[in-house]
Amino acid sequence: MVSRISHTTIDCRDAYALSEWWRQVLGYVDDPDDPNEPGHEECLILDPAGPHRVLFIEVPEAKSVKNRIHFDLRPQDRTQAEEIERLVSIGATALADLRRDDGGWVTLADPEGNEFCVLMSPAERDAVLAARA
């Protein structure tokens, strides 16, 4: 017997605002049976193409240390640099640039300080792999 992950949960100060921000980042949607609204203490967003769900739950304490688990995002329709620019323009903060010629990532933080990474797009990754061959 095994367990399956039901959803990823993010503790936060403002569940609605953070769910709206991540919905825009990921292209996820609200649960049609329970749409998110301002003032909701729990907000769920769904991947329209698959089973992944992210739940935002309000907690009283502020974030105080580095995340022990985080998202690694791989842009699908733009380059890594273009995605980083887009995310910073909508409120992400750049924390660390760990890019190399053959890969790497950039660590950003969402509006509440939760860290996440942006990897190369599949096309960029394929080009790096082809250059190695």
PDB file of C-alpha atoms in Angstrom:
ATOM      1  CA  MET A   1       0.000   0.000   0.000  1.00  0.00           C
ATOM      2  CA  VAL A   2       1.103   3.540  -0.695  1.00  0.00           C
ATOM      3  CA  SER A   3      -0.111   7.078  -0.128  1.00  0.00           C
ATOM      4  CA  ARG A   4      -0.694   9.696  -2.808  1.00  0.00           C
ATOM      5  CA  ILE A   5      -0.239  13.425  -2.409  1.00  0.00           C
ATOM      6  CA  SER A   6      -3.653  15.057  -2.325  1.00  0.00           C
ATOM      7  CA  HIS A   7      -2.379  18.606  -2.736  1.00  0.00           C
ATOM      8  CA  THR A   8       0.486  20.904  -1.835  1.00  0.00           C
ATOM      9  CA  THR A   9      -0.317  23.276   1.038  1.00  0.00           C
ATOM     10  CA  ILE A  10       1.252  26.681   1.577  1.00  0.00           C
ATOM     11  CA  ASP A  11       0.820  28.480   4.887  1.00  0.00           C
ATOM     12  CA  CYS A  12       0.386  32.208   4.386  1.00  0.00           C
ATOM     13  CA  ARG A  13      -0.932  35.469   5.797  1.00  0.00           C
ATOM     14  CA  ASP A  14      -3.486  36.182   3.016  1.00  0.00           C
ATOM     15  CA  ALA A  15      -4.788  33.014   1.361  1.00  0.00           C
ATOM     16  CA  TYR A  16      -6.829  34.802  -1.286  1.00  0.00           C
ATOM     17  CA  ALA A  17      -4.101  37.214  -2.411  1.00  0.00           C
ATOM     18  CA  LEU A  18      -1.421  34.534  -2.549  1.00  0.00           C
ATOM     19  CA  SER A  19      -3.689  32.047  -4.337  1.00  0.00           C
ATOM     20  CA  GLU A  20      -4.487  34.724  -6.938  1.00  0.00           C
ATOM     21  CA  TRP A  21      -0.776  35.429  -7.436  1.00  0.00           C
ATOM     22  CA  TRP A  22       0.115  31.739  -7.869  1.00  0.00           C
ATOM     23  CA  ARG A  23      -2.947  31.181 -10.079  1.00  0.00           C
ATOM     24  CA  GLN A  24      -1.517  33.793 -12.443  1.00  0.00           C
ATOM     25  CA  VAL A  25       1.987  32.267 -12.260  1.00  0.00           C
ATOM     26  CA  LEU A  26       0.898  28.685 -12.914  1.00  0.00           C
ATOM     27  CA  GLY A  27      -2.173  29.167 -15.103  1.00  0.00           C
ATOM     28  CA  TYR A  28      -4.235  27.228 -12.554  1.00  0.00           C
ATOM     29  CA  VAL A  29      -7.953  27.766 -11.948  1.00  0.00           C
ATOM     30  CA  ASP A  30     -10.280  28.011  -8.974  1.00  0.00           C
ATOM     31  CA  ASP A  31     -12.319  24.996  -7.935  1.00  0.00           C
ATOM     32  CA  PRO A  32     -15.597  25.581  -9.842  1.00  0.00           C
ATOM     33  CA  ASP A  33     -17.543  24.146  -6.890  1.00  0.00           C
ATOM     34  CA  ASP A  34     -15.816  26.430  -4.362  1.00  0.00           C
ATOM     35  CA  PRO A  35     -14.342  29.565  -5.989  1.00  0.00           C
ATOM     36  CA  ASN A  36     -11.880  31.614  -3.977  1.00  0.00           C
ATOM     37  CA  GLU A  37     -13.002  34.981  -2.653  1.00  0.00           C
ATOM     38  CA  PRO A  38     -11.397  37.753  -0.588  1.00  0.00           C
ATOM     39  CA  GLY A  39     -11.527  36.897   3.087  1.00  0.00           C
ATOM     40  CA  HIS A  40     -11.440  33.133   2.582  1.00  0.00           C
ATOM     41  CA  GLU A  41      -8.971  31.572   5.021  1.00  0.00           C
ATOM     42  CA  GLU A  42      -8.420  28.600   2.700  1.00  0.00           C
ATOM     43  CA  CYS A  43      -8.103  28.920  -1.072  1.00  0.00           C
ATOM     44  CA  LEU A  44      -7.527  26.058  -3.491  1.00  0.00           C
ATOM     45  CA  ILE A  45      -6.254  26.311  -7.067  1.00  0.00           C
ATOM     46  CA  LEU A  46      -6.260  23.453  -9.578  1.00  0.00           C
ATOM     47  CA  ASP A  47      -4.109  22.491 -12.535  1.00  0.00           C
ATOM     48  CA  PRO A  48      -6.600  22.498 -15.423  1.00  0.00           C
ATOM     49  CA  ALA A  49      -4.545  19.835 -17.235  1.00  0.00           C
ATOM     50  CA  GLY A  50      -3.924  17.416 -14.397  1.00  0.00           C
ATOM     51  CA  PRO A  51      -4.423  16.366 -10.823  1.00  0.00           C
ATOM     52  CA  HIS A  52      -2.086  18.819  -9.037  1.00  0.00           C
ATOM     53  CA  ARG A  53      -3.743  21.178  -6.566  1.00  0.00           C
ATOM     54  CA  VAL A  54      -2.321  23.892  -4.311  1.00  0.00           C
ATOM     55  CA  LEU A  55      -4.066  24.883  -1.092  1.00  0.00           C
ATOM     56  CA  PHE A  56      -3.314  28.185   0.651  1.00  0.00           C
ATOM     57  CA  ILE A  57      -4.158  28.306   4.354  1.00  0.00           C
ATOM     58  CA  GLU A  58      -3.955  31.418   6.518  1.00  0.00           C
ATOM     59  CA  VAL A  59      -1.832  31.107   9.634  1.00  0.00           C
ATOM     60  CA  PRO A  60      -1.093  33.764  12.269  1.00  0.00           C
ATOM     61  CA  GLU A  61       2.692  33.563  12.175  1.00  0.00           C
ATOM     62  CA  ALA A  62       4.857  35.116   9.468  1.00  0.00           C
ATOM     63  CA  LYS A  63       7.373  33.118   7.447  1.00  0.00           C
ATOM     64  CA  SER A  64      10.693  33.162   9.290  1.00  0.00           C
ATOM     65  CA  VAL A  65      13.138  30.680   7.714  1.00  0.00           C
ATOM     66  CA  LYS A  66      14.014  29.176   4.352  1.00  0.00           C
ATOM     67  CA  ASN A  67      11.433  26.793   2.882  1.00  0.00           C
ATOM     68  CA  ARG A  68      12.307  23.120   3.327  1.00  0.00           C
ATOM     69  CA  ILE A  69      10.178  22.269   0.275  1.00  0.00           C
ATOM     70  CA  HIS A  70       9.594  24.465  -2.754  1.00  0.00           C
ATOM     71  CA  PHE A  71       8.381  24.539  -6.343  1.00  0.00           C
ATOM     72  CA  ASP A  72      10.780  24.220  -9.278  1.00  0.00           C
ATOM     73  CA  LEU A  73       9.082  25.895 -12.240  1.00  0.00           C
ATOM     74  CA  ARG A  74       9.941  25.036 -15.847  1.00  0.00           C
ATOM     75  CA  PRO A  75       8.596  27.655 -18.297  1.00  0.00           C
ATOM     76  CA  GLN A  76       6.728  26.075 -21.196  1.00  0.00           C
ATOM     77  CA  ASP A  77       6.198  28.894 -23.674  1.00  0.00           C
ATOM     78  CA  ARG A  78       9.141  31.220 -23.066  1.00  0.00           C
ATOM     79  CA  THR A  79      12.762  31.168 -22.009  1.00  0.00           C
ATOM     80  CA  GLN A  80      13.978  31.019 -18.439  1.00  0.00           C
ATOM     81  CA  ALA A  81      15.058  34.680 -18.623  1.00  0.00           C
ATOM     82  CA  GLU A  82      11.693  35.766 -20.024  1.00  0.00           C
ATOM     83  CA  GLU A  83       9.830  33.867 -17.297  1.00  0.00           C
ATOM     84  CA  ILE A  84      11.996  35.397 -14.571  1.00  0.00           C
ATOM     85  CA  GLU A  85      11.286  38.847 -15.991  1.00  0.00           C
ATOM     86  CA  ARG A  86       7.528  38.109 -16.050  1.00  0.00           C
ATOM     87  CA  LEU A  87       7.496  36.832 -12.469  1.00  0.00           C
ATOM     88  CA  VAL A  88       9.479  39.789 -11.133  1.00  0.00           C
ATOM     89  CA  SER A  89       7.109  42.156 -12.985  1.00  0.00           C
ATOM     90  CA  ILE A  90       4.114  40.665 -11.110  1.00  0.00           C
ATOM     91  CA  GLY A  91       5.703  40.757  -7.660  1.00  0.00           C
ATOM     92  CA  ALA A  92       8.368  38.070  -7.274  1.00  0.00           C
ATOM     93  CA  THR A  93      11.701  38.993  -5.718  1.00  0.00           C
ATOM     94  CA  ALA A  94      14.994  37.664  -7.087  1.00  0.00           C
ATOM     95  CA  LEU A  95      17.064  35.981  -4.363  1.00  0.00           C
ATOM     96  CA  ALA A  96      19.877  34.037  -6.049  1.00  0.00           C
ATOM     97  CA  ASP A  97      21.068  33.540  -9.615  1.00  0.00           C
ATOM     98  CA  LEU A  98      22.604  30.077  -9.951  1.00  0.00           C
ATOM     99  CA  ARG A  99      22.545  29.870 -13.750  1.00  0.00           C
ATOM    100  CA  ARG A 100      25.450  28.367 -15.671  1.00  0.00           C
ATOM    101  CA  ASP A 101      26.045  27.962 -19.385  1.00  0.00           C
ATOM    102  CA  ASP A 102      24.833  24.386 -19.139  1.00  0.00           C
ATOM    103  CA  GLY A 103      21.847  24.865 -16.848  1.00  0.00           C
ATOM    104  CA  GLY A 104      21.144  26.091 -13.374  1.00  0.00           C
ATOM    105  CA  TRP A 105      18.285  28.043 -11.917  1.00  0.00           C
ATOM    106  CA  VAL A 106      17.246  31.324 -10.342  1.00  0.00           C
ATOM    107  CA  THR A 107      15.702  31.375  -6.887  1.00  0.00           C
ATOM    108  CA  LEU A 108      12.847  33.834  -6.440  1.00  0.00           C
ATOM    109  CA  ALA A 109      10.386  34.564  -3.631  1.00  0.00           C
ATOM    110  CA  ASP A 110       6.648  35.044  -3.955  1.00  0.00           C
ATOM    111  CA  PRO A 111       4.976  38.134  -2.410  1.00  0.00           C
ATOM    112  CA  GLU A 112       4.960  36.474   1.045  1.00  0.00           C
ATOM    113  CA  GLY A 113       8.609  35.392   0.842  1.00  0.00           C
ATOM    114  CA  ASN A 114       8.170  31.720  -0.087  1.00  0.00           C
ATOM    115  CA  GLU A 115      11.129  30.598  -2.196  1.00  0.00           C
ATOM    116  CA  PHE A 116      10.800  28.855  -5.560  1.00  0.00           C
ATOM    117  CA  CYS A 117      13.136  28.217  -8.475  1.00  0.00           C
ATOM    118  CA  VAL A 118      12.886  28.850 -12.205  1.00  0.00           C
ATOM    119  CA  LEU A 119      14.635  26.301 -14.403  1.00  0.00           C
ATOM    120  CA  MET A 120      15.406  26.369 -18.120  1.00  0.00           C
ATOM    121  CA  SER A 121      12.557  25.755 -20.547  1.00  0.00           C
ATOM    122  CA  PRO A 122      12.399  22.354 -22.256  1.00  0.00           C
ATOM    123  CA  ALA A 123      13.748  23.909 -25.480  1.00  0.00           C
ATOM    124  CA  GLU A 124      16.699  25.465 -23.632  1.00  0.00           C
ATOM    125  CA  ARG A 125      17.396  22.198 -21.817  1.00  0.00           C
ATOM    126  CA  ASP A 126      17.243  20.248 -25.087  1.00  0.00           C
ATOM    127  CA  ALA A 127      19.700  22.680 -26.697  1.00  0.00           C
ATOM    128  CA  VAL A 128      22.150  22.205 -23.804  1.00  0.00           C
ATOM    129  CA  LEU A 129      21.841  18.411 -24.063  1.00  0.00           C
ATOM    130  CA  ALA A 130      22.324  18.516 -27.844  1.00  0.00           C
ATOM    131  CA  ALA A 131      25.457  20.651 -27.449  1.00  0.00           C
ATOM    132  CA  ARG A 132      26.924  18.033 -25.101  1.00  0.00           C
ATOM    133  CA  ALA A 133      26.349  15.195 -27.565  1.00  0.00           C
TER     134      ALA A 133
END
